[in-house]
PDB file of C-alpha atoms and ligand atoms in Angstrom:
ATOM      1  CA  UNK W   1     -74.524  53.594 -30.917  1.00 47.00           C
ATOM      2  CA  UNK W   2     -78.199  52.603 -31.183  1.00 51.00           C
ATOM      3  CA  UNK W   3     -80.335  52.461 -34.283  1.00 63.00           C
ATOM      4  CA  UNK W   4     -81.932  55.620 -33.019  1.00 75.00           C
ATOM      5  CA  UNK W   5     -78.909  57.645 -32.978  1.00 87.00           C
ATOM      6  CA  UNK W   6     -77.219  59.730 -36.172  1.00 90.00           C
ATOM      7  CA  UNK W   7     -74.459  59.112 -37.280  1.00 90.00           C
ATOM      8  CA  UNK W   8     -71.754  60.875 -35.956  1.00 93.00           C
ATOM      9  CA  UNK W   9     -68.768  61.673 -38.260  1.00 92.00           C
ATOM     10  CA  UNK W  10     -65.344  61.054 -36.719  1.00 94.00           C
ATOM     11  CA  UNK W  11     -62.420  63.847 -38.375  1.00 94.00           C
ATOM     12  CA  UNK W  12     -59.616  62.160 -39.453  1.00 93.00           C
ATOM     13  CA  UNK W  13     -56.148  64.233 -39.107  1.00 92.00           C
ATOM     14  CA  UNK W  14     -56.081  64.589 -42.646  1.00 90.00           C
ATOM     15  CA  UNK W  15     -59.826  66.471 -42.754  1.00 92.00           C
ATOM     16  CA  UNK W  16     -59.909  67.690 -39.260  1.00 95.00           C
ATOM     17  CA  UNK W  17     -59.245  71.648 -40.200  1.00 95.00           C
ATOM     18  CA  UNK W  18     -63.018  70.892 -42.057  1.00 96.00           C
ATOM     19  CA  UNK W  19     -64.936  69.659 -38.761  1.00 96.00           C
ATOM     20  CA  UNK W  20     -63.191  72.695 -37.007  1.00 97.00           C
ATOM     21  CA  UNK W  21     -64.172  75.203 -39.114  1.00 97.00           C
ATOM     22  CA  UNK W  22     -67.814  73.523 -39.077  1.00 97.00           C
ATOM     23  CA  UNK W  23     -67.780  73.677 -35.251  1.00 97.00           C
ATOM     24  CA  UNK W  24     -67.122  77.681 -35.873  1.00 97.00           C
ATOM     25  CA  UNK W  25     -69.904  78.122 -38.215  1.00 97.00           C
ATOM     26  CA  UNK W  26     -66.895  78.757 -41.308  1.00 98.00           C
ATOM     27  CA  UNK W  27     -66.810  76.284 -44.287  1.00 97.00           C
ATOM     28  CA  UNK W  28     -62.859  75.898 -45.245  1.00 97.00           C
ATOM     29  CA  UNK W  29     -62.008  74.134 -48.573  1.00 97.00           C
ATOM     30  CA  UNK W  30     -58.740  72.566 -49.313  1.00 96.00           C
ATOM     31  CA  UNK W  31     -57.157  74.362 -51.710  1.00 97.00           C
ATOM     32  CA  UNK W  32     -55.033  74.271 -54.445  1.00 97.00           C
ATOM     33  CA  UNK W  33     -51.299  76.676 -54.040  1.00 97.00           C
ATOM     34  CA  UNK W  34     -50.496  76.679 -57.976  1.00 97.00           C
ATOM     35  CA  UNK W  35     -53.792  77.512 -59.751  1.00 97.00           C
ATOM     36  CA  UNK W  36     -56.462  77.410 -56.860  1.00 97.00           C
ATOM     37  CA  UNK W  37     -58.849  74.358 -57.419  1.00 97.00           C
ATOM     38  CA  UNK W  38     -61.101  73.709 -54.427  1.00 96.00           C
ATOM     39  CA  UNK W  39     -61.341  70.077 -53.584  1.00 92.00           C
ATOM     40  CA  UNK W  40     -63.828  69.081 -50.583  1.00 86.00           C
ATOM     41  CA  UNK W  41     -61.754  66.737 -49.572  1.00 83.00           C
ATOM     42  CA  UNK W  42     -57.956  66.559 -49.177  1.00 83.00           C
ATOM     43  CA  UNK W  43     -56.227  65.038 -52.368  1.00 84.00           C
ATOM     44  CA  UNK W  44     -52.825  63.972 -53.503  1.00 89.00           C
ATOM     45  CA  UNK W  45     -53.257  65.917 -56.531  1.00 94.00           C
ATOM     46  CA  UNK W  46     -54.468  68.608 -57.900  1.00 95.00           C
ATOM     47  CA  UNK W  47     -57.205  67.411 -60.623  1.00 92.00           C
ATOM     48  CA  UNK W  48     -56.067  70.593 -62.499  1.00 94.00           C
ATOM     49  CA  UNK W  49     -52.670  70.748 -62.390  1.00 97.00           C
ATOM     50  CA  UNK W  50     -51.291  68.084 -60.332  1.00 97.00           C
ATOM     51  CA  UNK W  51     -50.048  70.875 -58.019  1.00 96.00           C
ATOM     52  CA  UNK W  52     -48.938  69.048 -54.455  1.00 96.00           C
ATOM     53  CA  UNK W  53     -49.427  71.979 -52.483  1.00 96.00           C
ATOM     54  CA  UNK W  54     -52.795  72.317 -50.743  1.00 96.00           C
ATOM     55  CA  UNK W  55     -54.082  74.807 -47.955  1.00 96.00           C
ATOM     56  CA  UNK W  56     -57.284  75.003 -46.066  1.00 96.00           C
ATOM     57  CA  UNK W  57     -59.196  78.156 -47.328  1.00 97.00           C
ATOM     58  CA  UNK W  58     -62.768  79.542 -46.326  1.00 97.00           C
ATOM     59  CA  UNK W  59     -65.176  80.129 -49.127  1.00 97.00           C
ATOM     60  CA  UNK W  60     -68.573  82.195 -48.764  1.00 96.00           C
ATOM     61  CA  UNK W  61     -70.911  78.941 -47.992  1.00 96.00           C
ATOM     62  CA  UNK W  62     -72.880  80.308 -50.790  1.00 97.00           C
ATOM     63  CA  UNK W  63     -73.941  78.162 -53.808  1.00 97.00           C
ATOM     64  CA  UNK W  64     -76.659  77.685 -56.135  1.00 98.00           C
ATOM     65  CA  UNK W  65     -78.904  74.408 -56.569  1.00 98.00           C
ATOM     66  CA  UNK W  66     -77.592  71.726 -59.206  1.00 98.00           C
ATOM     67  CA  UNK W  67     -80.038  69.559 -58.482  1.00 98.00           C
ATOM     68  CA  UNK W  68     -82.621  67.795 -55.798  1.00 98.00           C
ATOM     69  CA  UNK W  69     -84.526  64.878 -54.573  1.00 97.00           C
ATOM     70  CA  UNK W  70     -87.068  63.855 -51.867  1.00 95.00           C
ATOM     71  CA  UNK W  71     -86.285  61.267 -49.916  1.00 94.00           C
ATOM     72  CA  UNK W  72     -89.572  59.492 -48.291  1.00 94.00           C
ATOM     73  CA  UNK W  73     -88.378  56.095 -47.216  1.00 93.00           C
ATOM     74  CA  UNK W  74     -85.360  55.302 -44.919  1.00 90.00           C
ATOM     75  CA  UNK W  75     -84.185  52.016 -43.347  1.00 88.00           C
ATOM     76  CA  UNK W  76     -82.267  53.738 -40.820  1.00 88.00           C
ATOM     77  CA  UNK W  77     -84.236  54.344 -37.648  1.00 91.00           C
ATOM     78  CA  UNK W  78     -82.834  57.767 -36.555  1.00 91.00           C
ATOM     79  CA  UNK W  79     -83.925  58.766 -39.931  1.00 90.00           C
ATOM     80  CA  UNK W  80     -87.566  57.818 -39.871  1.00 91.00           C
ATOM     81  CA  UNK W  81     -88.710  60.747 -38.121  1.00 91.00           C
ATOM     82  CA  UNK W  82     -86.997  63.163 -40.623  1.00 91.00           C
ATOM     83  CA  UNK W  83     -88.852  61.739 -43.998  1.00 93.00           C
ATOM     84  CA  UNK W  84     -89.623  63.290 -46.241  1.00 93.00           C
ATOM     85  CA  UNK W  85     -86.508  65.196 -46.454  1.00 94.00           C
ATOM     86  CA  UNK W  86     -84.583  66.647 -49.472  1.00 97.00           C
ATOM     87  CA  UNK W  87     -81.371  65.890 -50.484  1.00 96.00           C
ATOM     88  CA  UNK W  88     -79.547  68.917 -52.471  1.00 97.00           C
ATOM     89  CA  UNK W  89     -76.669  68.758 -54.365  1.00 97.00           C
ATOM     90  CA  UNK W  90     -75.141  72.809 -54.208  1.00 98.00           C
ATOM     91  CA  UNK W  91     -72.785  74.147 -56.482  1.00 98.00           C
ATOM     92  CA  UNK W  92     -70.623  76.559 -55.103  1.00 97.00           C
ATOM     93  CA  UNK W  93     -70.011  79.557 -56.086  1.00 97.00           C
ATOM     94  CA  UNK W  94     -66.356  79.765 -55.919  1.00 96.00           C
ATOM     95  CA  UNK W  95     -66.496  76.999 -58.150  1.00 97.00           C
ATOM     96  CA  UNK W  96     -69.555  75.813 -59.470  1.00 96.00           C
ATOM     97  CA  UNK W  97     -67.628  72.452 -60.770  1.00 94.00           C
ATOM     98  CA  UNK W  98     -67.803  71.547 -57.153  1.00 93.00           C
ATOM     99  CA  UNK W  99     -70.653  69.970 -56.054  1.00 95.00           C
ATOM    100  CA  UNK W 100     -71.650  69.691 -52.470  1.00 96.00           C
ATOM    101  CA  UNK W 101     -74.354  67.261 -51.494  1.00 96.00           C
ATOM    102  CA  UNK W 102     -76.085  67.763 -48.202  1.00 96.00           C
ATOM    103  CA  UNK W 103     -79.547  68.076 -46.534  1.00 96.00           C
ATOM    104  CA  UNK W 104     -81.628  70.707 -47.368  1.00 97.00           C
ATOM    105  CA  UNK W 105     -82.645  72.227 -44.329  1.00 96.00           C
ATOM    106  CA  UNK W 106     -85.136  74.890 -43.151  1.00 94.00           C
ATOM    107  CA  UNK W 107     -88.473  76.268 -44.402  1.00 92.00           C
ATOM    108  CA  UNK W 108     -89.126  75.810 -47.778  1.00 93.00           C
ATOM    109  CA  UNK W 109     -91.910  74.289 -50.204  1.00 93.00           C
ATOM    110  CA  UNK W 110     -91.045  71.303 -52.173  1.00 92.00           C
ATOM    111  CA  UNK W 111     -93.115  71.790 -55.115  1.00 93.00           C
ATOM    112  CA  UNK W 112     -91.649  75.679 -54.977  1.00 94.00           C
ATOM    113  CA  UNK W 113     -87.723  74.162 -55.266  1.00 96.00           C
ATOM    114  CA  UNK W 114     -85.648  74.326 -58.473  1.00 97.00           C
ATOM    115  CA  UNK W 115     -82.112  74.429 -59.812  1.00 97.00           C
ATOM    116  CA  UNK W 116     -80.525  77.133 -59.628  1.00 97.00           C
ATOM    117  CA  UNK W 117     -82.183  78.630 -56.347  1.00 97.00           C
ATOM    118  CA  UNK W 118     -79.500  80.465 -53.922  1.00 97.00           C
ATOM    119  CA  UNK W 119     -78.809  78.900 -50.846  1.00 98.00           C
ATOM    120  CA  UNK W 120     -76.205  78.993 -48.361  1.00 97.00           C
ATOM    121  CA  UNK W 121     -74.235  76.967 -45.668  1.00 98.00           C
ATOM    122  CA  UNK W 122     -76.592  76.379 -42.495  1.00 97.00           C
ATOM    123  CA  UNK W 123     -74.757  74.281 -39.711  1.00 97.00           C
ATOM    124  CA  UNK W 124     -76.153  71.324 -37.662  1.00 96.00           C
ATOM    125  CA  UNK W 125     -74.665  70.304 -34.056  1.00 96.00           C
ATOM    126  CA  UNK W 126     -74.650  66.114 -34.351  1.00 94.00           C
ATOM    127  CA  UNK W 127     -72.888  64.791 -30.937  1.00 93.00           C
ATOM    128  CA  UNK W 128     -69.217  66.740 -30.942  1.00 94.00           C
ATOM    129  CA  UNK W 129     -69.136  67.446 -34.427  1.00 96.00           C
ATOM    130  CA  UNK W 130     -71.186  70.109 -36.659  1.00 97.00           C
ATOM    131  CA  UNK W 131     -72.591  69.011 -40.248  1.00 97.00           C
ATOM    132  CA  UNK W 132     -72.756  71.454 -43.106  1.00 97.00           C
ATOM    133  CA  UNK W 133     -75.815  71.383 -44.486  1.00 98.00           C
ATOM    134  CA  UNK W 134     -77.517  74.264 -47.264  1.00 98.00           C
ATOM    135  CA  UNK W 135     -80.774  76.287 -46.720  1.00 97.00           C
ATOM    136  CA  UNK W 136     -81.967  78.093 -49.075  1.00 97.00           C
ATOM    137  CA  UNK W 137     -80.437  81.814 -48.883  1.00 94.00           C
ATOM    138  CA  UNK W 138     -83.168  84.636 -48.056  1.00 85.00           C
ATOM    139  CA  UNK W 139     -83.062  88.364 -48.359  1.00 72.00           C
ATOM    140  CA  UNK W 140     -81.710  88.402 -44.717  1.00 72.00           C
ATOM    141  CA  UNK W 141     -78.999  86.662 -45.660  1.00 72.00           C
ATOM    142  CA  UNK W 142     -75.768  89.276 -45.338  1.00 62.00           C
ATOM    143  CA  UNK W 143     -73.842  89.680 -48.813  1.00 57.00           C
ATOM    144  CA  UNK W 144     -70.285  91.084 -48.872  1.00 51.00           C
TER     145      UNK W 144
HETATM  146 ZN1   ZN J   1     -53.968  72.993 -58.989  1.00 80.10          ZN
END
């Protein structure tokens, strides 16, 4: 890899059902069995009731922002090009308590961006693997 190339993340067995559901345009959680805590990553316990079951479930990629930052310098080199960028931390709303932080990506004005705004999962192709990243969520966007 040269300076001038992303990172590329490389799934693990454990978080692989993630990546694939990225590469499908689907965000999958795991999940707790016994009350139904989403965790992004896999754990060894539940942080809510140290269930031991866990299963991959798809939530609705739809979230709210908890909060946001510019980012105008970088020291990596396949960044440069990209600043300024904002970094958004999205709670979801399956569960709020979880906070997703990604790239916000898309058309949007800084000075117009706040908490609480609706956005929703967008997907970016890096390499073989697909990033989730949050936009924020238009009228166009489909509700169910
Ligand atoms: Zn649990």
């Amino acid at each position: 890899m040269t300076s001038l190339e992303k990172p590329i993340p490389i799934p693990t067995e454990a978080d692989r059902p993630y990546w694939d559901a990225l590469r499908e345009h689907r965000v999958v959680l795991s999940r707790c069995t016994s009350c139904g805590w989403y965790s992004q990553r896999r754990r060894m316990l539940c942080p809510e009731c140290l269930g031991e079951e866990f299963a991959w479930t798809q939530v609705s990629g739809r979230g709210t922002i908890y909060a946001f930052t510019a980012v105008h310098q970088t020291w990596v080199a396949a960044f440069a090009g990209d600043v300024p960028y904002v970094l958004v931390s999205v709670a979801l709303e399956e569960q709020p308590s979880l906070v997703l932080v990604t790239n916000l990506v898309g058309e949007y004005d800084f000075d117009a961006l706040d908490i609480d705004l609706p956005v929703v999962a967008d997907f970016e192709p890096r390499g073989d693997q697909v990033l989730l990243q949050f936009r924020l969520r238009g009228d166009d966007d489909v509700q169910p």
